[in-house]
């Protein structure tokens, strides 16, 4: 049985380790002996402990994921550790660690230090013939100009021949939520290799864990092309979301329902992926990935290229949480000072526990800076790491609140009957910032006395 190490047990690495552990051979036996590897930090130790107890390390709405981890744990082929000595035994090493960039700086600079350290940790232990697959979203050119040189140096430092080094890139499209595990196993993959041999080995590995019959693999000619595909893919989505931001303000000012408008546009097949209004982009990928290509062009390739759409997309989308606060302020008579506000949803996406770069963080900080008392709730988050706040499991009642802002359309919120839940209908105003309720529901709630408005929709619409 081949040994696979997954470096980094975050939202991607933990799901990838689970998917690899589920792979079976023709006789139904586990194909791989999987070791998840993380740092000996508080977060890393908790993730390692969870997997070693047969639990997925994060809250999830995917009904398949926890049973899959439990099954792999029971089979004995999914374990986790903080000991990097396990890389010495690995046939395949999958890299799922962070690579950061201060994306709101005027000229963002790639921060390779942590990523390079992780790669060198592998190089200090790995066998020369092991396959290293980078899943991390990285700036174009990273495999060629950072990963391969670092691994080569570490192997040569150990007196080993690095001429047969096999490095591949295959970016993840993991989507935490109700289809978390399927976003690894039942979804399309792009890949490439630093050498043809590495690409062939990567293809064989991916084909053993992914449903390639229904979701064929796409092979690109170089790792830089594969890296570009991921960055461009996410940039396109960020630009799409940012595009709708300016129309959100327009719709509110002229008194129309932008959701109605977008649905009408989506009838045209070429425009079905146009986005809906909300609080802008969030999460670890869409916020920073648009800045990777310009930074890589400058730092890795020595070309000073302009990316105006990518730059404006990040700026425009990160302004939307401020717009949400301003809209709420207007509904409260022009000020939130001294007001008590319930913020529903602190993760960045529906039915997930990931709070990284959540627009709700900006909303919370700005509301408190303007003098509001903010109480938070999220059905998937018990500890908000970025703000070091405990989040209650039970949804508070609305008594005593001046306003409720729904920042994320979690399923629990969509099931609410605001006519019953909002007890003081004269006092409490509701701002739906992310299409938790549709136009028909808003009308029904208003008929029962609820004061509710929506981002992207004119007052009273």
Short mmCIF file of C-alpha atoms in Angstrom, two decimals:
data_model
loop_
_atom_site.label_atom_id
_atom_site.label_comp_id
_atom_site.label_asym_id
_atom_site.label_seq_id
_atom_site.Cartn_x
_atom_site.Cartn_y
_atom_site.Cartn_z
CA UNK A 1 0.00 0.00 0.00
CA UNK A 2 1.44 3.36 -1.02
CA UNK A 3 1.93 5.98 1.67
CA UNK A 4 0.51 9.47 1.15
CA UNK A 5 1.27 12.49 3.32
CA UNK A 6 -0.97 15.56 3.20
CA UNK A 7 0.88 18.63 4.49
CA UNK A 8 -1.55 21.06 6.13
CA UNK A 9 -4.86 20.02 7.69
CA UNK A 10 -6.94 23.11 7.04
CA UNK A 11 -10.24 23.19 5.17
CA UNK A 12 -8.58 21.80 2.03
CA UNK A 13 -6.00 19.42 3.47
CA UNK A 14 -8.39 17.68 5.86
CA UNK A 15 -10.90 17.06 3.08
CA UNK A 16 -8.16 15.90 0.70
CA UNK A 17 -6.73 13.49 3.27
CA UNK A 18 -10.20 12.04 3.77
CA UNK A 19 -10.79 11.64 0.02
CA UNK A 20 -7.43 9.90 -0.48
CA UNK A 21 -8.13 7.56 2.43
CA UNK A 22 -11.46 6.56 0.84
CA UNK A 23 -9.81 5.36 -2.41
CA UNK A 24 -10.12 1.61 -2.92
CA UNK A 25 -8.46 -0.86 -5.25
CA UNK A 26 -10.25 -3.38 -7.49
CA UNK A 27 -10.75 -5.73 -4.54
CA UNK A 28 -12.22 -3.04 -2.29
CA UNK A 29 -9.15 -2.62 -0.11
CA UNK A 30 -7.76 0.80 0.91
CA UNK A 31 -5.41 1.97 -1.81
CA UNK A 32 -3.40 4.39 0.33
CA UNK A 33 -2.07 4.66 3.85
CA UNK A 34 -2.69 8.36 4.58
CA UNK A 35 -0.96 10.61 7.10
CA UNK A 36 -2.16 14.13 7.64
CA UNK A 37 0.60 16.41 8.88
CA UNK A 38 0.21 19.75 10.65
CA UNK A 39 2.24 22.08 12.81
CA UNK A 40 2.36 21.60 16.61
CA UNK A 41 0.33 24.77 17.20
CA UNK A 42 -2.92 24.85 19.16
CA UNK A 43 -4.94 24.72 15.94
CA UNK A 44 -2.73 22.03 14.41
CA UNK A 45 -2.88 19.84 17.51
CA UNK A 46 -6.69 20.08 17.59
CA UNK A 47 -6.93 19.04 13.95
CA UNK A 48 -4.56 16.14 14.45
CA UNK A 49 -6.47 14.99 17.52
CA UNK A 50 -9.81 15.17 15.71
CA UNK A 51 -8.67 13.01 12.79
CA UNK A 52 -7.05 10.53 15.14
CA UNK A 53 -10.40 10.21 16.91
CA UNK A 54 -12.25 9.66 13.64
CA UNK A 55 -13.78 13.15 13.49
CA UNK A 56 -13.54 15.83 10.81
CA UNK A 57 -11.72 18.82 12.35
CA UNK A 58 -14.29 21.44 11.30
CA UNK A 59 -18.03 21.96 11.65
CA UNK A 60 -19.64 20.86 8.40
CA UNK A 61 -23.09 20.60 6.84
CA UNK A 62 -21.94 17.81 4.51
CA UNK A 63 -23.71 14.60 5.61
CA UNK A 64 -20.99 12.47 3.96
CA UNK A 65 -17.88 13.93 5.53
CA UNK A 66 -17.93 12.83 9.17
CA UNK A 67 -19.01 9.26 8.29
CA UNK A 68 -16.20 9.16 5.70
CA UNK A 69 -13.60 10.18 8.30
CA UNK A 70 -14.99 7.66 10.77
CA UNK A 71 -14.86 4.93 8.13
CA UNK A 72 -11.27 5.72 7.15
CA UNK A 73 -10.26 5.86 10.79
CA UNK A 74 -11.87 2.48 11.43
CA UNK A 75 -10.02 1.06 8.43
CA UNK A 76 -6.77 2.25 9.96
CA UNK A 77 -5.53 4.10 6.88
CA UNK A 78 -6.16 7.70 7.99
CA UNK A 79 -4.05 9.10 10.80
CA UNK A 80 -2.54 12.47 11.60
CA UNK A 81 0.64 13.73 13.22
CA UNK A 82 2.83 16.76 13.84
CA UNK A 83 6.01 14.74 13.26
CA UNK A 84 7.53 15.67 9.89
CA UNK A 85 9.64 12.51 9.95
CA UNK A 86 6.70 10.78 8.20
CA UNK A 87 7.67 12.48 4.93
CA UNK A 88 10.61 10.07 4.71
CA UNK A 89 8.19 7.18 4.22
CA UNK A 90 5.89 8.88 1.71
CA UNK A 91 5.46 7.84 -1.90
CA UNK A 92 3.27 10.88 -2.54
CA UNK A 93 3.20 14.21 -0.68
CA UNK A 94 0.31 16.64 -1.20
CA UNK A 95 0.98 20.25 -0.19
CA UNK A 96 -2.00 22.14 1.28
CA UNK A 97 -0.41 25.01 3.21
CA UNK A 98 -1.09 28.75 3.10
CA UNK A 99 0.68 31.26 0.91
CA UNK A 100 -0.30 34.78 1.92
CA UNK A 101 -0.24 38.25 0.44
CA UNK A 102 -1.32 41.60 1.95
CA UNK A 103 -3.93 42.02 -0.78
CA UNK A 104 -5.12 45.52 0.19
CA UNK A 105 -1.66 47.09 -0.08
CA UNK A 106 -1.07 49.44 -3.01
CA UNK A 107 1.58 47.06 -4.34
CA UNK A 108 1.05 43.66 -2.67
CA UNK A 109 4.18 41.62 -2.05
CA UNK A 110 4.10 37.82 -2.05
CA UNK A 111 5.04 36.33 1.31
CA UNK A 112 6.91 33.13 0.50
CA UNK A 113 8.63 32.65 3.87
CA UNK A 114 6.09 30.31 5.48
CA UNK A 115 5.37 28.42 2.28
CA UNK A 116 9.07 27.99 1.47
CA UNK A 117 9.73 26.74 4.99
CA UNK A 118 7.02 24.10 4.53
CA UNK A 119 8.54 23.00 1.22
CA UNK A 120 12.03 22.78 2.70
CA UNK A 121 10.64 20.69 5.56
CA UNK A 122 9.51 18.18 2.94
CA UNK A 123 12.84 18.33 1.10
CA UNK A 124 14.77 17.65 4.30
CA UNK A 125 12.96 14.31 4.73
CA UNK A 126 11.52 13.08 1.41
CA UNK A 127 12.81 10.29 -0.81
CA UNK A 128 14.24 11.54 -4.13
CA UNK A 129 11.67 9.50 -6.07
CA UNK A 130 8.61 10.72 -4.12
CA UNK A 131 5.92 12.63 -6.01
CA UNK A 132 5.19 16.12 -4.62
CA UNK A 133 1.84 17.60 -5.67
CA UNK A 134 1.17 21.25 -4.85
CA UNK A 135 -2.56 21.84 -4.27
CA UNK A 136 -2.09 25.19 -2.58
CA UNK A 137 -3.23 28.16 -4.64
CA UNK A 138 0.08 29.76 -5.52
CA UNK A 139 1.23 32.63 -7.75
CA UNK A 140 2.08 31.55 -11.30
CA UNK A 141 5.70 30.46 -11.45
CA UNK A 142 5.87 29.18 -7.86
CA UNK A 143 6.49 25.51 -8.68
CA UNK A 144 9.17 26.34 -11.23
CA UNK A 145 10.92 29.12 -9.34
CA UNK A 146 10.35 28.23 -5.68
CA UNK A 147 9.27 24.63 -5.11
CA UNK A 148 11.64 22.83 -7.48
CA UNK A 149 14.74 24.88 -6.47
CA UNK A 150 13.99 24.46 -2.73
CA UNK A 151 13.49 20.70 -2.98
CA UNK A 152 16.57 20.35 -5.18
CA UNK A 153 18.71 22.26 -2.69
CA UNK A 154 17.46 20.21 0.25
CA UNK A 155 18.04 16.89 -1.53
CA UNK A 156 21.54 17.93 -2.62
CA UNK A 157 22.30 19.09 0.92
CA UNK A 158 21.61 15.51 1.99
CA UNK A 159 23.93 14.21 -0.74
CA UNK A 160 21.05 12.84 -2.84
CA UNK A 161 20.54 12.98 -6.60
CA UNK A 162 17.74 15.42 -7.47
CA UNK A 163 17.72 14.91 -11.25
CA UNK A 164 14.65 12.67 -11.04
CA UNK A 165 12.68 15.06 -8.84
CA UNK A 166 8.94 14.84 -9.53
CA UNK A 167 6.88 17.96 -8.82
CA UNK A 168 3.32 18.50 -10.03
CA UNK A 169 0.61 21.10 -9.58
CA UNK A 170 -3.08 20.31 -9.31
CA UNK A 171 -5.16 23.04 -7.77
CA UNK A 172 -8.04 22.30 -5.46
CA UNK A 173 -11.60 23.46 -6.02
CA UNK A 174 -12.77 22.51 -2.54
CA UNK A 175 -16.09 24.10 -1.58
CA UNK A 176 -16.94 23.69 2.12
CA UNK A 177 -20.68 23.22 2.48
CA UNK A 178 -23.23 20.53 1.79
CA UNK A 179 -21.10 18.98 -0.99
CA UNK A 180 -17.74 19.41 0.68
CA UNK A 181 -16.41 15.90 0.04
CA UNK A 182 -17.88 15.73 -3.47
CA UNK A 183 -16.00 18.92 -4.38
CA UNK A 184 -12.85 16.77 -4.10
CA UNK A 185 -14.02 13.41 -5.45
CA UNK A 186 -16.79 14.35 -7.89
CA UNK A 187 -15.43 17.44 -9.57
CA UNK A 188 -13.15 18.42 -12.44
CA UNK A 189 -9.41 18.71 -11.91
CA UNK A 190 -6.65 20.55 -13.73
CA UNK A 191 -3.08 19.34 -13.36
CA UNK A 192 0.42 19.59 -14.79
CA UNK A 193 3.93 18.42 -14.05
CA UNK A 194 7.35 20.02 -13.91
CA UNK A 195 8.41 17.07 -16.07
CA UNK A 196 6.37 14.67 -18.21
CA UNK A 197 7.12 11.92 -15.71
CA UNK A 198 5.75 14.02 -12.86
CA UNK A 199 2.60 14.82 -14.86
CA UNK A 200 2.05 11.12 -15.61
CA UNK A 201 2.45 10.20 -11.95
CA UNK A 202 0.11 13.00 -10.88
CA UNK A 203 -2.49 11.84 -13.40
CA UNK A 204 -2.34 8.28 -12.11
CA UNK A 205 -2.77 9.43 -8.52
CA UNK A 206 -5.68 11.78 -9.26
CA UNK A 207 -7.43 9.13 -11.35
CA UNK A 208 -7.31 6.78 -8.36
CA UNK A 209 -9.19 9.14 -6.03
CA UNK A 210 -11.40 11.19 -8.36
CA UNK A 211 -14.42 10.08 -10.37
CA UNK A 212 -12.68 10.71 -13.69
CA UNK A 213 -15.36 8.87 -15.66
CA UNK A 214 -17.83 11.68 -15.01
CA UNK A 215 -15.28 14.40 -14.29
CA UNK A 216 -12.33 13.97 -16.70
CA UNK A 217 -8.95 15.43 -15.83
CA UNK A 218 -7.50 18.36 -17.78
CA UNK A 219 -3.75 18.29 -18.37
CA UNK A 220 -1.92 21.55 -19.05
CA UNK A 221 1.49 22.00 -20.59
CA UNK A 222 3.31 23.47 -17.59
CA UNK A 223 2.95 24.06 -13.87
CA UNK A 224 2.87 27.81 -14.54
CA UNK A 225 -0.13 27.31 -16.82
CA UNK A 226 -1.90 25.27 -14.14
CA UNK A 227 -1.10 27.87 -11.47
CA UNK A 228 -2.40 30.59 -13.78
CA UNK A 229 -5.63 28.67 -14.35
CA UNK A 230 -6.47 28.67 -10.64
CA UNK A 231 -5.61 32.32 -10.11
CA UNK A 232 -7.46 33.43 -13.22
CA UNK A 233 -10.47 31.26 -12.31
CA UNK A 234 -10.79 32.89 -8.91
CA UNK A 235 -10.07 36.36 -10.26
CA UNK A 236 -12.89 35.98 -12.78
CA UNK A 237 -15.31 35.12 -10.00
CA UNK A 238 -14.09 38.01 -7.84
CA UNK A 239 -14.53 40.45 -10.74
CA UNK A 240 -18.02 39.07 -11.33
CA UNK A 241 -18.96 39.64 -7.69
CA UNK A 242 -17.39 43.10 -7.67
CA UNK A 243 -19.26 44.04 -10.84
CA UNK A 244 -22.57 43.56 -9.05
CA UNK A 245 -21.53 45.84 -6.18
CA UNK A 246 -22.00 49.06 -8.13
CA UNK A 247 -25.36 47.88 -9.43
CA UNK A 248 -26.39 47.08 -5.85
CA UNK A 249 -26.11 50.72 -4.85
CA UNK A 250 -27.89 51.79 -8.04
CA UNK A 251 -30.84 49.47 -7.42
CA UNK A 252 -31.28 50.73 -3.87
CA UNK A 253 -31.21 54.36 -4.95
CA UNK A 254 -33.68 54.06 -7.85
CA UNK A 255 -35.98 51.71 -5.95
CA UNK A 256 -35.84 48.43 -7.84
CA UNK A 257 -35.19 44.80 -6.90
CA UNK A 258 -31.80 43.80 -8.33
CA UNK A 259 -32.48 40.12 -7.59
CA UNK A 260 -35.46 40.30 -9.93
CA UNK A 261 -33.27 41.96 -12.57
CA UNK A 262 -30.47 39.39 -12.26
CA UNK A 263 -32.89 36.47 -12.51
CA UNK A 264 -34.26 37.96 -15.73
CA UNK A 265 -30.73 38.26 -17.13
CA UNK A 266 -29.86 34.70 -16.13
CA UNK A 267 -32.46 33.36 -18.55
CA UNK A 268 -29.88 34.07 -21.25
CA UNK A 269 -27.51 31.06 -21.24
CA UNK A 270 -24.40 33.20 -21.75
CA UNK A 271 -25.17 35.14 -18.54
CA UNK A 272 -26.23 32.40 -16.13
CA UNK A 273 -23.27 32.93 -13.82
CA UNK A 274 -23.95 36.60 -13.07
CA UNK A 275 -23.84 37.06 -9.30
CA UNK A 276 -26.39 38.35 -6.78
CA UNK A 277 -26.05 41.31 -4.39
CA UNK A 278 -24.45 40.76 -1.00
CA UNK A 279 -21.64 42.02 1.21
CA UNK A 280 -18.91 41.45 -1.38
CA UNK A 281 -16.23 38.77 -1.51
CA UNK A 282 -14.97 36.78 1.44
CA UNK A 283 -13.01 33.67 2.27
CA UNK A 284 -9.37 32.84 1.85
CA UNK A 285 -9.32 32.61 -1.96
CA UNK A 286 -11.33 35.27 -3.78
CA UNK A 287 -10.06 38.08 -1.57
CA UNK A 288 -6.35 37.58 -2.28
CA UNK A 289 -6.04 35.52 -5.48
CA UNK A 290 -6.69 38.45 -7.87
CA UNK A 291 -3.45 40.01 -6.60
CA UNK A 292 -1.30 36.92 -7.21
CA UNK A 293 -0.74 37.36 -10.95
CA UNK A 294 0.46 40.98 -10.86
CA UNK A 295 2.70 40.25 -7.86
CA UNK A 296 4.10 37.12 -9.53
CA UNK A 297 4.72 38.95 -12.80
CA UNK A 298 6.78 41.48 -10.88
CA UNK A 299 8.53 39.33 -8.25
CA UNK A 300 9.04 36.03 -10.10
CA UNK A 301 9.24 37.05 -13.76
CA UNK A 302 10.52 40.65 -13.57
CA UNK A 303 7.65 42.19 -15.56
CA UNK A 304 5.75 45.20 -14.24
CA UNK A 305 2.30 44.57 -15.70
CA UNK A 306 -0.93 46.37 -14.93
CA UNK A 307 -4.03 44.41 -13.90
CA UNK A 308 -6.67 47.17 -13.50
CA UNK A 309 -9.73 44.91 -13.37
CA UNK A 310 -8.17 42.61 -10.78
CA UNK A 311 -7.08 45.54 -8.64
CA UNK A 312 -10.46 47.27 -8.81
CA UNK A 313 -12.31 44.01 -8.12
CA UNK A 314 -10.60 43.61 -4.75
CA UNK A 315 -11.14 47.27 -3.84
CA UNK A 316 -14.79 47.38 -4.89
CA UNK A 317 -15.80 44.16 -3.18
CA UNK A 318 -14.07 44.98 0.10
CA UNK A 319 -16.07 48.22 0.24
CA UNK A 320 -19.41 46.38 0.32
CA UNK A 321 -19.42 45.58 4.06
CA UNK A 322 -19.09 49.33 4.68
CA UNK A 323 -22.10 49.88 2.44
CA UNK A 324 -24.06 47.35 4.50
CA UNK A 325 -23.27 49.25 7.69
CA UNK A 326 -24.27 52.55 6.08
CA UNK A 327 -27.55 51.06 4.87
CA UNK A 328 -28.33 49.75 8.35
CA UNK A 329 -27.43 53.11 9.84
CA UNK A 330 -29.93 54.78 7.53
CA UNK A 331 -32.67 52.37 8.59
CA UNK A 332 -31.96 53.29 12.21
CA UNK A 333 -32.43 57.01 11.66
CA UNK A 334 -28.87 57.91 10.72
CA UNK A 335 -26.85 56.48 13.61
CA UNK A 336 -26.07 53.14 15.24
CA UNK A 337 -24.54 54.69 18.34
CA UNK A 338 -26.00 53.10 21.44
CA UNK A 339 -28.05 50.65 19.37
CA UNK A 340 -28.12 46.94 20.08
CA UNK A 341 -27.63 44.88 16.91
CA UNK A 342 -27.78 41.13 16.27
CA UNK A 343 -25.37 40.04 13.52
CA UNK A 344 -26.49 36.70 12.08
CA UNK A 345 -23.71 34.91 10.21
CA UNK A 346 -19.97 35.39 10.79
CA UNK A 347 -18.57 32.84 8.34
CA UNK A 348 -17.85 33.93 4.79
CA UNK A 349 -20.21 31.49 3.07
CA UNK A 350 -23.49 29.67 3.52
CA UNK A 351 -23.45 26.61 5.80
CA UNK A 352 -19.68 26.61 6.40
CA UNK A 353 -17.53 27.32 9.46
CA UNK A 354 -14.74 29.25 7.71
CA UNK A 355 -14.45 32.85 9.00
CA UNK A 356 -11.31 33.88 7.13
CA UNK A 357 -11.72 37.32 5.55
CA UNK A 358 -15.46 37.18 6.21
CA UNK A 359 -17.26 40.43 5.33
CA UNK A 360 -18.96 40.06 8.73
CA UNK A 361 -15.65 40.90 10.40
CA UNK A 362 -15.61 44.29 8.72
CA UNK A 363 -19.29 44.81 9.57
CA UNK A 364 -18.68 43.94 13.22
CA UNK A 365 -15.64 46.18 13.57
CA UNK A 366 -17.30 49.15 11.89
CA UNK A 367 -20.54 48.84 13.88
CA UNK A 368 -18.64 48.74 17.16
CA UNK A 369 -16.43 51.66 16.10
CA UNK A 370 -19.62 53.66 15.46
CA UNK A 371 -20.82 52.92 18.97
CA UNK A 372 -23.16 49.96 18.52
CA UNK A 373 -23.39 46.94 20.80
CA UNK A 374 -23.12 43.90 18.53
CA UNK A 375 -24.19 40.37 19.46
CA UNK A 376 -23.11 37.64 17.02
CA UNK A 377 -24.52 34.27 16.05
CA UNK A 378 -23.56 31.58 13.58
CA UNK A 379 -24.84 27.99 13.57
CA UNK A 380 -21.44 26.67 12.42
CA UNK A 381 -18.99 28.79 14.41
CA UNK A 382 -18.38 28.40 18.14
CA UNK A 383 -15.19 30.47 18.30
CA UNK A 384 -14.54 33.41 15.99
CA UNK A 385 -10.79 33.18 15.73
CA UNK A 386 -10.12 36.52 14.03
CA UNK A 387 -11.90 38.41 16.83
CA UNK A 388 -11.22 35.87 19.59
CA UNK A 389 -14.93 35.74 20.45
CA UNK A 390 -17.07 32.86 21.61
CA UNK A 391 -20.25 32.48 19.55
CA UNK A 392 -23.36 31.04 21.26
CA UNK A 393 -24.86 27.93 19.72
CA UNK A 394 -28.47 29.00 20.26
CA UNK A 395 -29.92 31.78 18.15
CA UNK A 396 -30.85 34.65 20.50
CA UNK A 397 -34.35 36.03 20.57
CA UNK A 398 -34.95 39.47 19.09
CA UNK A 399 -36.28 41.13 22.24
CA UNK A 400 -34.14 44.14 23.13
CA UNK A 401 -32.49 44.45 19.72
CA UNK A 402 -32.82 47.55 17.58
CA UNK A 403 -31.75 45.73 14.44
CA UNK A 404 -30.94 42.32 13.01
CA UNK A 405 -28.56 41.97 10.08
CA UNK A 406 -28.52 38.67 8.21
CA UNK A 407 -25.01 38.59 6.70
CA UNK A 408 -24.97 34.99 5.42
CA UNK A 409 -27.86 32.83 4.13
CA UNK A 410 -27.35 29.87 6.45
CA UNK A 411 -30.10 27.28 6.13
CA UNK A 412 -31.14 27.86 9.75
CA UNK A 413 -31.86 31.50 8.98
CA UNK A 414 -33.76 30.73 5.79
CA UNK A 415 -36.14 28.57 7.81
CA UNK A 416 -37.05 31.40 10.21
CA UNK A 417 -40.55 32.81 10.39
CA UNK A 418 -39.77 36.47 11.06
CA UNK A 419 -43.42 37.15 11.79
CA UNK A 420 -43.06 35.08 14.95
CA UNK A 421 -39.37 35.57 15.70
CA UNK A 422 -39.38 39.40 15.67
CA UNK A 423 -41.34 40.20 18.81
CA UNK A 424 -41.00 44.00 19.00
CA UNK A 425 -41.97 44.88 15.45
CA UNK A 426 -42.05 48.62 16.11
CA UNK A 427 -38.49 48.69 17.42
CA UNK A 428 -36.53 45.98 15.55
CA UNK A 429 -35.55 46.55 11.92
CA UNK A 430 -34.26 43.64 9.82
CA UNK A 431 -31.64 44.07 7.08
CA UNK A 432 -31.22 41.07 4.80
CA UNK A 433 -27.71 41.51 3.40
CA UNK A 434 -27.44 38.25 1.46
CA UNK A 435 -30.77 37.09 -0.02
CA UNK A 436 -31.83 35.05 2.97
CA UNK A 437 -35.45 35.90 2.14
CA UNK A 438 -37.00 36.49 -1.28
CA UNK A 439 -39.42 39.22 -2.35
CA UNK A 440 -42.53 37.16 -1.58
CA UNK A 441 -41.27 36.44 1.93
CA UNK A 442 -40.45 40.10 2.51
CA UNK A 443 -43.97 41.09 1.50
CA UNK A 444 -45.48 38.42 3.76
CA UNK A 445 -43.35 39.52 6.71
CA UNK A 446 -44.27 43.17 6.16
CA UNK A 447 -47.95 42.28 6.18
CA UNK A 448 -47.34 40.89 9.66
CA UNK A 449 -45.67 44.10 10.79
CA UNK A 450 -41.98 43.22 10.31
CA UNK A 451 -39.75 46.09 9.17
CA UNK A 452 -37.44 44.36 6.67
CA UNK A 453 -35.25 45.65 3.87
CA UNK A 454 -32.67 43.98 1.67
CA UNK A 455 -29.27 44.84 0.20
CA UNK A 456 -29.67 45.35 -3.55
CA UNK A 457 -33.34 46.26 -3.23
CA UNK A 458 -34.97 49.68 -2.83
CA UNK A 459 -36.78 50.43 0.43
CA UNK A 460 -40.20 48.85 0.57
CA UNK A 461 -39.61 46.63 -2.46
#
